[in-house]
mmCIF file of C-alpha atoms in Angstrom:
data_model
loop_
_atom_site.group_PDB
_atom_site.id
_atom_site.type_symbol
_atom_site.label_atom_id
_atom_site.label_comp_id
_atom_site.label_asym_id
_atom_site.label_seq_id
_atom_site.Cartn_x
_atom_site.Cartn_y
_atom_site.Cartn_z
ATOM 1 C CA UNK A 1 -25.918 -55.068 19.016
ATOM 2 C CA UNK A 2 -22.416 -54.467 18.127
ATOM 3 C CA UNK A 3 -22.678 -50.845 17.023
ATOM 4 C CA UNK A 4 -20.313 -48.712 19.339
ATOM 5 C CA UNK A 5 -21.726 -45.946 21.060
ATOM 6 C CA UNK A 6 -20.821 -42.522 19.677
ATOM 7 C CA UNK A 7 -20.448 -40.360 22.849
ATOM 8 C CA UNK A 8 -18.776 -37.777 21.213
ATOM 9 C CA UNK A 9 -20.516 -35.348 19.130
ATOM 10 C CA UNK A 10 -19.816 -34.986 15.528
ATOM 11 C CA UNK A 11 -17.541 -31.990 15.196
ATOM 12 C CA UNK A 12 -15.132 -33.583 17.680
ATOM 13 C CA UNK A 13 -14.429 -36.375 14.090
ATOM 14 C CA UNK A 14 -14.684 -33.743 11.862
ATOM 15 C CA UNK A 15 -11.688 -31.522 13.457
ATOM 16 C CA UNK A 16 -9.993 -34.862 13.089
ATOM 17 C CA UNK A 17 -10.223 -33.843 8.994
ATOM 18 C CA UNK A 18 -7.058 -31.101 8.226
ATOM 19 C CA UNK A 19 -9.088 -29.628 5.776
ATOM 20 C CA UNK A 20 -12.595 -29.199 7.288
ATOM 21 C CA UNK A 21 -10.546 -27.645 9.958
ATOM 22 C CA UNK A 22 -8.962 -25.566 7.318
ATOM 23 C CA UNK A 23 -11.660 -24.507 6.246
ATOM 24 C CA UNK A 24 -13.776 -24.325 8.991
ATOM 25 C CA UNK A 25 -11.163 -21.920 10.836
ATOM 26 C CA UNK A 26 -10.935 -19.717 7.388
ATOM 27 C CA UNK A 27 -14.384 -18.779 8.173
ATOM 28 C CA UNK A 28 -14.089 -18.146 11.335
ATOM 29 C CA UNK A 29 -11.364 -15.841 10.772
ATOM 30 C CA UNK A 30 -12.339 -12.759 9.712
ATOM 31 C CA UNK A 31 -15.433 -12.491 12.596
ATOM 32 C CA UNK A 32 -12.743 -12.951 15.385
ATOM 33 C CA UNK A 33 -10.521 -10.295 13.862
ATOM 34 C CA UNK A 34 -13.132 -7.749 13.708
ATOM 35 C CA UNK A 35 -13.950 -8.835 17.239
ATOM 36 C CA UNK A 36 -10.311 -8.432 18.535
ATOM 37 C CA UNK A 37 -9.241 -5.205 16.461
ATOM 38 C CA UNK A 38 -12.809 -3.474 18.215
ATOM 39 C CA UNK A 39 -12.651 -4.582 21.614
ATOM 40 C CA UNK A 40 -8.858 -3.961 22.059
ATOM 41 C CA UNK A 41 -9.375 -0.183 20.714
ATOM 42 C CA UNK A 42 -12.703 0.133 22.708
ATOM 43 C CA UNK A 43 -10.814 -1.513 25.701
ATOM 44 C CA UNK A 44 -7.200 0.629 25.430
ATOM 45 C CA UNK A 45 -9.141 3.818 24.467
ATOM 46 C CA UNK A 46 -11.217 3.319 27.825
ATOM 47 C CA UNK A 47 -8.630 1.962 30.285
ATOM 48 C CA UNK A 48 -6.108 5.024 29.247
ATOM 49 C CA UNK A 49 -8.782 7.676 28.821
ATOM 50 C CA UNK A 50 -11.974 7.361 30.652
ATOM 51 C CA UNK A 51 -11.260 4.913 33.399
ATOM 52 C CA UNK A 52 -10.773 6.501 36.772
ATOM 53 C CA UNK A 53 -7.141 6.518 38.465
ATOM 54 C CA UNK A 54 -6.676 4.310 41.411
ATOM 55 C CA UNK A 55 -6.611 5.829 44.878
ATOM 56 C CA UNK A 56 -3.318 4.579 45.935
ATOM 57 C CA UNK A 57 -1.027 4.252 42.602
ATOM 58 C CA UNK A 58 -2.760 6.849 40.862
ATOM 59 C CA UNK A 59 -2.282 6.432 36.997
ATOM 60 C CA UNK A 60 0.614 3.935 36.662
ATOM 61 C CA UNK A 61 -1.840 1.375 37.886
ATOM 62 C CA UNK A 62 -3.705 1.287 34.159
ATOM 63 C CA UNK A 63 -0.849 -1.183 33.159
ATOM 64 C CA UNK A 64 -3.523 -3.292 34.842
ATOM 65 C CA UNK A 65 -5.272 -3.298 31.382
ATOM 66 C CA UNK A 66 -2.313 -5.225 29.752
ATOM 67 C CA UNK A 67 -1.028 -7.214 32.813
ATOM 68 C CA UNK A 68 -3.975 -9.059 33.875
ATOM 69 C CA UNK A 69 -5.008 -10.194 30.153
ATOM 70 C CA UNK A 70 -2.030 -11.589 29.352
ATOM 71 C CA UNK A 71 -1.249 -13.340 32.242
ATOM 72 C CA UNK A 72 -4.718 -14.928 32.551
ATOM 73 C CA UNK A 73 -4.357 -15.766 28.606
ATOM 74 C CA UNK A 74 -0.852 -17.157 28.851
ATOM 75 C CA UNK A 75 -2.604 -19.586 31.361
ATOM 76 C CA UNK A 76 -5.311 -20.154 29.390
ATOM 77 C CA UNK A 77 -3.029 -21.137 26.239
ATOM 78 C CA UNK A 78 -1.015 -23.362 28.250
ATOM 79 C CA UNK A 79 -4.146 -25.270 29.389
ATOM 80 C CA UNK A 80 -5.314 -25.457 25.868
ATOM 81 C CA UNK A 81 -1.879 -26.579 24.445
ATOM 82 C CA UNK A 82 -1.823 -29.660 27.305
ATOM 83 C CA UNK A 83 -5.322 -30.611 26.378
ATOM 84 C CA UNK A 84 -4.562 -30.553 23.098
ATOM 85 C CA UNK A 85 -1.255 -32.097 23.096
ATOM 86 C CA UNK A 86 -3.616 -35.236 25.337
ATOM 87 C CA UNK A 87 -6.108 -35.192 22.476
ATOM 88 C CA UNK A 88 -2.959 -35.604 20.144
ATOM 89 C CA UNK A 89 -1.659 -38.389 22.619
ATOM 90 C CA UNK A 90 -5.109 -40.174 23.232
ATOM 91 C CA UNK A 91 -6.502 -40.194 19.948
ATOM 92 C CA UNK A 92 -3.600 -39.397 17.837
ATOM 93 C CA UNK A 93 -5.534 -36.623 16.039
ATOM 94 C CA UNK A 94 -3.037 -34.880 13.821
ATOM 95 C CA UNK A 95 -4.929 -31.334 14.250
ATOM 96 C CA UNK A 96 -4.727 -31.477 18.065
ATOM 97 C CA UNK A 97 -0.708 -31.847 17.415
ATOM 98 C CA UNK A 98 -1.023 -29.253 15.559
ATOM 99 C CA UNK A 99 -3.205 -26.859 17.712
ATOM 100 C CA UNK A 100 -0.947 -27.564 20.619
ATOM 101 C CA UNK A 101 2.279 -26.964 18.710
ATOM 102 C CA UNK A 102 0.787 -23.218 17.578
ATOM 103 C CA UNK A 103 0.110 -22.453 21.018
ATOM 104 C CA UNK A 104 3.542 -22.401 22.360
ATOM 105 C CA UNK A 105 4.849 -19.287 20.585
ATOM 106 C CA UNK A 106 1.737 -17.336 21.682
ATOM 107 C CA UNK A 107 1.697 -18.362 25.002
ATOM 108 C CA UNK A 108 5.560 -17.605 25.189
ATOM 109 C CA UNK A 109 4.742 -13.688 24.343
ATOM 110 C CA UNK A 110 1.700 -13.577 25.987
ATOM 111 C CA UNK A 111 4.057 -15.183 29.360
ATOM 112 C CA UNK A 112 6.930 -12.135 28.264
ATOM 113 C CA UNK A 113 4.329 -9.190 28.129
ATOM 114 C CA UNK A 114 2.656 -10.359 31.773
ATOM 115 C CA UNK A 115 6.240 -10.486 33.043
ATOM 116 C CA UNK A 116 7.409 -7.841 31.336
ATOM 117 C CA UNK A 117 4.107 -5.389 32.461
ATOM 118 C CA UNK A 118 4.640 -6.786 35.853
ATOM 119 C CA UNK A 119 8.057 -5.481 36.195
ATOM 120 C CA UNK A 120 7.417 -1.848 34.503
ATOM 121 C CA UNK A 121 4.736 -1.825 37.277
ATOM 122 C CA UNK A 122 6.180 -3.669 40.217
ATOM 123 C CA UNK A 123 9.300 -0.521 39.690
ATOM 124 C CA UNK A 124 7.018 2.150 40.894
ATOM 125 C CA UNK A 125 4.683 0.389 42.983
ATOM 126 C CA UNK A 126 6.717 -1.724 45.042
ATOM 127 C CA UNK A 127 9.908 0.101 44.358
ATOM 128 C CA UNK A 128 11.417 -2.819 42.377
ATOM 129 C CA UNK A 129 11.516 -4.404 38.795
ATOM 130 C CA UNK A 130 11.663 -7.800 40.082
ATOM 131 C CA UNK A 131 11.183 -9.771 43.467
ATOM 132 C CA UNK A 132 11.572 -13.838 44.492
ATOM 133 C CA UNK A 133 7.998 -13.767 44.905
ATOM 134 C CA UNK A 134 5.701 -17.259 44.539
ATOM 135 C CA UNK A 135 3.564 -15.453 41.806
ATOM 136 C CA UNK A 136 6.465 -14.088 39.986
ATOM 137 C CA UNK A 137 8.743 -17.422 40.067
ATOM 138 C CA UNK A 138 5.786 -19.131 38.752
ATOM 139 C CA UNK A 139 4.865 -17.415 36.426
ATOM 140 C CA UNK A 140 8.688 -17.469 35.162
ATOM 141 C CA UNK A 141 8.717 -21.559 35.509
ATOM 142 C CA UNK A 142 5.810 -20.999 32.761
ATOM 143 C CA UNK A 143 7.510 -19.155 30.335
ATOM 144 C CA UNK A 144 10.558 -21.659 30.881
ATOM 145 C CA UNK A 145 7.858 -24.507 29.967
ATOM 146 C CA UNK A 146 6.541 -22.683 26.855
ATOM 147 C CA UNK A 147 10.308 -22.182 25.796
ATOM 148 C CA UNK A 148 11.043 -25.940 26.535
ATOM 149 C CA UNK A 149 7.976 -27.323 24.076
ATOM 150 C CA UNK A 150 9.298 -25.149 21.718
ATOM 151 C CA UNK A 151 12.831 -26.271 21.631
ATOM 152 C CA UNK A 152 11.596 -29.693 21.592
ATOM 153 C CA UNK A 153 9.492 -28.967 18.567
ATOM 154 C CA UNK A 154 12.976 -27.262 16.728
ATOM 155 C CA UNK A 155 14.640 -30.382 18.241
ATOM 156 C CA UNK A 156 13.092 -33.278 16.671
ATOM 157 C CA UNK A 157 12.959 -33.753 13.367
ATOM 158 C CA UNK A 158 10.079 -36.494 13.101
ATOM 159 C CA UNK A 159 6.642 -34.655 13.930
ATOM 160 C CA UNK A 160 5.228 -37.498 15.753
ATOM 161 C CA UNK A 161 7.986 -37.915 17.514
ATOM 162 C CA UNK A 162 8.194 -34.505 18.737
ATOM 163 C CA UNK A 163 3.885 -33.561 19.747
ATOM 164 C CA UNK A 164 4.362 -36.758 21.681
ATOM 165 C CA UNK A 165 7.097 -35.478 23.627
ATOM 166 C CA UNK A 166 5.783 -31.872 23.651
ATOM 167 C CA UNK A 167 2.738 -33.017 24.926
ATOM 168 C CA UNK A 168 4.014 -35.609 27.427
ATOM 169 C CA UNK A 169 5.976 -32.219 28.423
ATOM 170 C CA UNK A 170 3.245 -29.790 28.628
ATOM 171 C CA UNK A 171 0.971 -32.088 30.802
ATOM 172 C CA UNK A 172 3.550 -32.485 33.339
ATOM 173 C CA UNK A 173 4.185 -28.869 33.693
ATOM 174 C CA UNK A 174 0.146 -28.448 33.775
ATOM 175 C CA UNK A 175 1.057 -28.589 37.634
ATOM 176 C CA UNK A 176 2.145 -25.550 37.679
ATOM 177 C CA UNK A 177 -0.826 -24.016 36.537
ATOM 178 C CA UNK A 178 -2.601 -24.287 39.987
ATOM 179 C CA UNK A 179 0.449 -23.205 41.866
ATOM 180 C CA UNK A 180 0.223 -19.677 39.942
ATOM 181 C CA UNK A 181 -2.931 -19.275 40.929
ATOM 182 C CA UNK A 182 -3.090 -20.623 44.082
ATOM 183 C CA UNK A 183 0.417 -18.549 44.627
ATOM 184 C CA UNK A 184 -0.912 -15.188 46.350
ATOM 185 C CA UNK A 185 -2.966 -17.306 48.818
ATOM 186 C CA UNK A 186 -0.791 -20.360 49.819
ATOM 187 C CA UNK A 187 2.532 -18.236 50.450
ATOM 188 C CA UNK A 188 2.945 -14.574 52.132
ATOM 189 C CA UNK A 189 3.340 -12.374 48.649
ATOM 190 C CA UNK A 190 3.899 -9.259 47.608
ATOM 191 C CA UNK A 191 1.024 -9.562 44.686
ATOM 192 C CA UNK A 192 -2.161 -8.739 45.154
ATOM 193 C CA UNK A 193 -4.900 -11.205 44.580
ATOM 194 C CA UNK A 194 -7.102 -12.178 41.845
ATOM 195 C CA UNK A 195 -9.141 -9.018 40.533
ATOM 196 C CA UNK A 196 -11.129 -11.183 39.056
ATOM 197 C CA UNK A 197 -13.338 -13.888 40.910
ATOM 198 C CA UNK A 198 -15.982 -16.233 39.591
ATOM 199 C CA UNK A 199 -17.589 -16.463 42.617
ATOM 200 C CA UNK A 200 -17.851 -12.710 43.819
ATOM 201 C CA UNK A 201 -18.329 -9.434 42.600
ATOM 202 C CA UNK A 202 -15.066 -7.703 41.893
ATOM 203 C CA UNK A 203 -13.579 -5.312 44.304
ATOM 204 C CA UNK A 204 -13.015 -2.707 42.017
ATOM 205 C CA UNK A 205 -16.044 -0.200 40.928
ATOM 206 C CA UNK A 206 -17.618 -1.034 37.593
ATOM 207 C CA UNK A 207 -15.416 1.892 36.074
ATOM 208 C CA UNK A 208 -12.323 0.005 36.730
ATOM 209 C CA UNK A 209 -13.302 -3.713 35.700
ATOM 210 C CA UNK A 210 -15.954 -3.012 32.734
ATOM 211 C CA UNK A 211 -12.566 -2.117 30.655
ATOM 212 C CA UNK A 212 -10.585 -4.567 31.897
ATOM 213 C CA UNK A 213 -13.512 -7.017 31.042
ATOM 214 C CA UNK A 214 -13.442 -5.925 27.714
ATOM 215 C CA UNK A 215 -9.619 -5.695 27.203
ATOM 216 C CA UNK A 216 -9.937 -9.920 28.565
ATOM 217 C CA UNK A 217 -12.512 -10.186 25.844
ATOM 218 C CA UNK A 218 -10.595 -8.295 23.178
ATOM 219 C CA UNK A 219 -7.226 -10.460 24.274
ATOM 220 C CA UNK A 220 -8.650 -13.976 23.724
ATOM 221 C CA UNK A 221 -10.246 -13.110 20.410
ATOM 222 C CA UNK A 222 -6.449 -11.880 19.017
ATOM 223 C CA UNK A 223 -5.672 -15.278 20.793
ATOM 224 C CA UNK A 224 -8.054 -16.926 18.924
ATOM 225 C CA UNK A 225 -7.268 -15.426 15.305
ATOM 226 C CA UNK A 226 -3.179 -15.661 16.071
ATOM 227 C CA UNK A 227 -3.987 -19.500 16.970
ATOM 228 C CA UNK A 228 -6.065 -20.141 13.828
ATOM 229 C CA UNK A 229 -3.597 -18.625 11.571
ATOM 230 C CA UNK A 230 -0.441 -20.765 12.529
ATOM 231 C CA UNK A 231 -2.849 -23.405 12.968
ATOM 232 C CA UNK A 232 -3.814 -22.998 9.415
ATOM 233 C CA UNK A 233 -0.011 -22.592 8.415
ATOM 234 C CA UNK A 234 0.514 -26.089 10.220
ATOM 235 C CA UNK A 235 -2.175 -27.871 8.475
ATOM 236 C CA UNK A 236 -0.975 -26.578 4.894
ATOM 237 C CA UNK A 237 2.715 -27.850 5.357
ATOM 238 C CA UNK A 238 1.898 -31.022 6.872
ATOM 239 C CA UNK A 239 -0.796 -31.752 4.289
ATOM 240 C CA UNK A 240 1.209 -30.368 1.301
ATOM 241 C CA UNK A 241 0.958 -33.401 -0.550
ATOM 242 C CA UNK A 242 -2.601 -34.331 -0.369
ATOM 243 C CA UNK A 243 -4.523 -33.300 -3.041
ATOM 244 C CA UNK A 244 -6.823 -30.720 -2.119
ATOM 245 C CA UNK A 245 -3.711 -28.623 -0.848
ATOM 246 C CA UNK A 246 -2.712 -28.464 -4.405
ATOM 247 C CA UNK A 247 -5.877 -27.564 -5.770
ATOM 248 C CA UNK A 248 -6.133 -24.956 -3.185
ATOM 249 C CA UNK A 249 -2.474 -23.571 -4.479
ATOM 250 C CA UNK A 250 -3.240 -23.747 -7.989
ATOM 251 C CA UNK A 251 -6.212 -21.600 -7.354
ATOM 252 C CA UNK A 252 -4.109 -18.641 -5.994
ATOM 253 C CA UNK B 1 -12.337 12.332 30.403
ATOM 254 C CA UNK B 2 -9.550 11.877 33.256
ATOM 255 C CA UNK B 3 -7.067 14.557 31.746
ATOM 256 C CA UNK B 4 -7.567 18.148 31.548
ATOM 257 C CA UNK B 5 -4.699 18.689 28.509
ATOM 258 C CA UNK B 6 -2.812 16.356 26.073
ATOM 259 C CA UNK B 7 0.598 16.568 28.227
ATOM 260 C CA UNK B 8 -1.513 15.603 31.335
ATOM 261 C CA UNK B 9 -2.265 12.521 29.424
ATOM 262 C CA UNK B 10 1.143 11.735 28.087
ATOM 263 C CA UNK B 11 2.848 12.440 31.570
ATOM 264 C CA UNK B 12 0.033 9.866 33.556
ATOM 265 C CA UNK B 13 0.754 11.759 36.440
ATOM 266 C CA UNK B 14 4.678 11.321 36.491
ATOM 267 C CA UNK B 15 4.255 7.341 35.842
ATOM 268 C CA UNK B 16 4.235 8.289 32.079
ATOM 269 C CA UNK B 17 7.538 6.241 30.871
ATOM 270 C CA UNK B 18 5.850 3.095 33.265
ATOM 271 C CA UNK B 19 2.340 3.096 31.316
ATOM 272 C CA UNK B 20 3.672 4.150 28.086
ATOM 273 C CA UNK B 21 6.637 1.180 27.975
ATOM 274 C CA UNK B 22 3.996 -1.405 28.962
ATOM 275 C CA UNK B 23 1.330 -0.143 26.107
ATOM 276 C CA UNK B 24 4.264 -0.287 23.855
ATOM 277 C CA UNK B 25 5.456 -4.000 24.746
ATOM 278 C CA UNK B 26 2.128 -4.842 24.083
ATOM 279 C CA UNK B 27 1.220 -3.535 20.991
ATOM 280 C CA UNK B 28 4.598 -5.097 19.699
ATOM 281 C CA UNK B 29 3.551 -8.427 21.317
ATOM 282 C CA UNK B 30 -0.039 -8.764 19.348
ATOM 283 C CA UNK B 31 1.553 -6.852 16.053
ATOM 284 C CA UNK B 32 4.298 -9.712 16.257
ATOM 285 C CA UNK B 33 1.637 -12.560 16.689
ATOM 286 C CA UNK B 34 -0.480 -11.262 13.550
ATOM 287 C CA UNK B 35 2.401 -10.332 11.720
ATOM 288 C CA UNK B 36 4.507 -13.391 11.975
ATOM 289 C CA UNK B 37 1.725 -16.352 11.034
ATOM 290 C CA UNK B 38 0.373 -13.784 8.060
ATOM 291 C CA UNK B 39 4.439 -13.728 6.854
ATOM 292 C CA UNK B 40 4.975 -17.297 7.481
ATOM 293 C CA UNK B 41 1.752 -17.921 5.022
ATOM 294 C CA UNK B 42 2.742 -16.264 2.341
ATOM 295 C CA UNK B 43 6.305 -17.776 2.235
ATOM 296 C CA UNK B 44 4.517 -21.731 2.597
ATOM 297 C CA UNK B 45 2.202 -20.720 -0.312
ATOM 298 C CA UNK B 46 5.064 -19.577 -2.786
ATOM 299 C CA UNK B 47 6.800 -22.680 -2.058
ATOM 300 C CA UNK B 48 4.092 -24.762 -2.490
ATOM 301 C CA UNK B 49 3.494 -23.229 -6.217
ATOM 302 C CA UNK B 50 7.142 -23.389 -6.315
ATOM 303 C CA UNK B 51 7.012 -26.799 -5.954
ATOM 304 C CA UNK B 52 4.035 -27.491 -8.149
ATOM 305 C CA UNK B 53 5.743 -26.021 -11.205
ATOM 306 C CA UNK B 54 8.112 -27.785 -10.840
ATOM 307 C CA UNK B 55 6.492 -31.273 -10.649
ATOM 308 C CA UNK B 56 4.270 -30.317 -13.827
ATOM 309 C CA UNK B 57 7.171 -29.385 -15.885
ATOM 310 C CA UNK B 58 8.871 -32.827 -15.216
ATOM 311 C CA UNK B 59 5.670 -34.936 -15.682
#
């Protein structure tokens, strides 16, 4: 028997194709829009409106609603963009270079709005816009990653070239993923820890978390239709010779 | 309903400018990430049939 095993299941091949990705991602599109358009207005309309204010910080502590979404999706993008830049590496699959290489410039903003939320409401919570804290420098080393994969992508001109070294890149600085969350327990910080825990049932009452659940929700569905657009993008301008690109053209 | 008027609302209990500012940054931040890929698009595709033109006029 000299058939090799296929261990991996079919789909993982057929992302491997630009344009049953391409196509496969058009149709998935327009569901994940609806998704994120409804759940962010659901989620904004509840967490500004309805939700209750907090004991302590009163109604400046909504900004939760924003902060903790983008911070736990400008982790999650970074994951994904390592994984994908590995895939890239491993099995040089041209659609994981480019998966990884759309990432970055979400991940930057998403990396810039936790910062940027956490500093509107560090200001009147802890009386400052910024501290030295574990959780904060952390987080900042991740923007600085995002930022470096990207100027590696501007800086090298040959594309294989430049997902190898974005991905060698982006799997080194995976370290630092742990570290941020790891951050509030391992050193004495000013942040408060995770509101949200696999393992237990969330300190806040349901009226806090329910529209911070959905606002999550609502954040990695944009996530996913930003991604799948400059995905898309990718795939057309590195494929623009190949012939069903053309037909695809001619038919607009 | 948390707010008993419309200023109530926009003032957030005196942390107004703090929840408003972040609410804006992030509506910029997902408007930017729709906006930019959706641009981008639509300047690859006219250079594509740019380029297509092109190479059937000189064939």
């Amino acid at each position: 028997m000299s058939e090799k095993k296929n261990w991996m299941p079919r789909w993982f091949y057929q992302l491997a194709s630009p344009r049953w990705s391409y196509e496969i991602m058009g149709k998935l599109l327009p569901g994940f829009a609806v998704a994120a358009f409804l759940f962010l207005i659901a989620g904004t309309v509840w967490a500004l409106l309805f939700a209750p204010p907090e004991a302590y910080q009163g109604n400046s502590y909504r900004i939760i609603y924003i902060h903790v979404p983008s911070a736990l999706l400008a982790q999650s993008c970074y994951m994904m963009m390592a994984i994908a830049g590995a895939i890239g590496l491993i099995w040089k699959m041209k659609v994981a270079d480019m998966v990884a290489k759309s990432c970055a410039p979400i991940g930057a903003t998403m990396a810039v709005l936790a910062l940027a939320t956490g500093a509107i409401w560090g200001k009147p919570t802890w009386g400052s816009w910024w501290v030295w804290d574990a959780r904060l420098t952390s987080m900042l080393i991740l923007l600085f990653l995002y930022l470096g994969v990207i100027a590696l992508y501007s800086a090298i001109e040959n594309e294989a070239m430049a997902a190898k070294s974005a991905a060698v890149l982006a799997l080194v600085g995976l370290v630092n993923i742990p570290i941020i969350k790891y951050s509030v327990d391992w050193w004495n910080t000013l942040h408060q820890p995770a509101t949200f825990k696999l393992t237990e049932r969330p300190a806040m009452v349901p009226e806090m978390w329910l529209p911070l659940l959905v606002m999550v929700i609502g954040f990695y569905c944009f996530f996913a239709v930003s991604l799948m657009m400059r995905t898309r993008n990718e795939i057309l301008v590195r494929e623009r010779r190949a012939s069903w690109v053309k037909e695809l053209v001619e038919k607009q | 309903m948390n707010f008993d008027s419309f200023s109530d609302f926009i003032a957030m209990g005196g942390h107004g400018f703090y929840v408003w500012l972040s609410y804006a940054i992030a509506l910029v931040v997902v408007v930017i990430n729709i906006v930019n890929p959706a641009l981008q698009k639509k300047k690859i595709v006219s250079d594509l049939v740019r380029r297509l033109r092109r190479e059937n006029k000189s064939s």
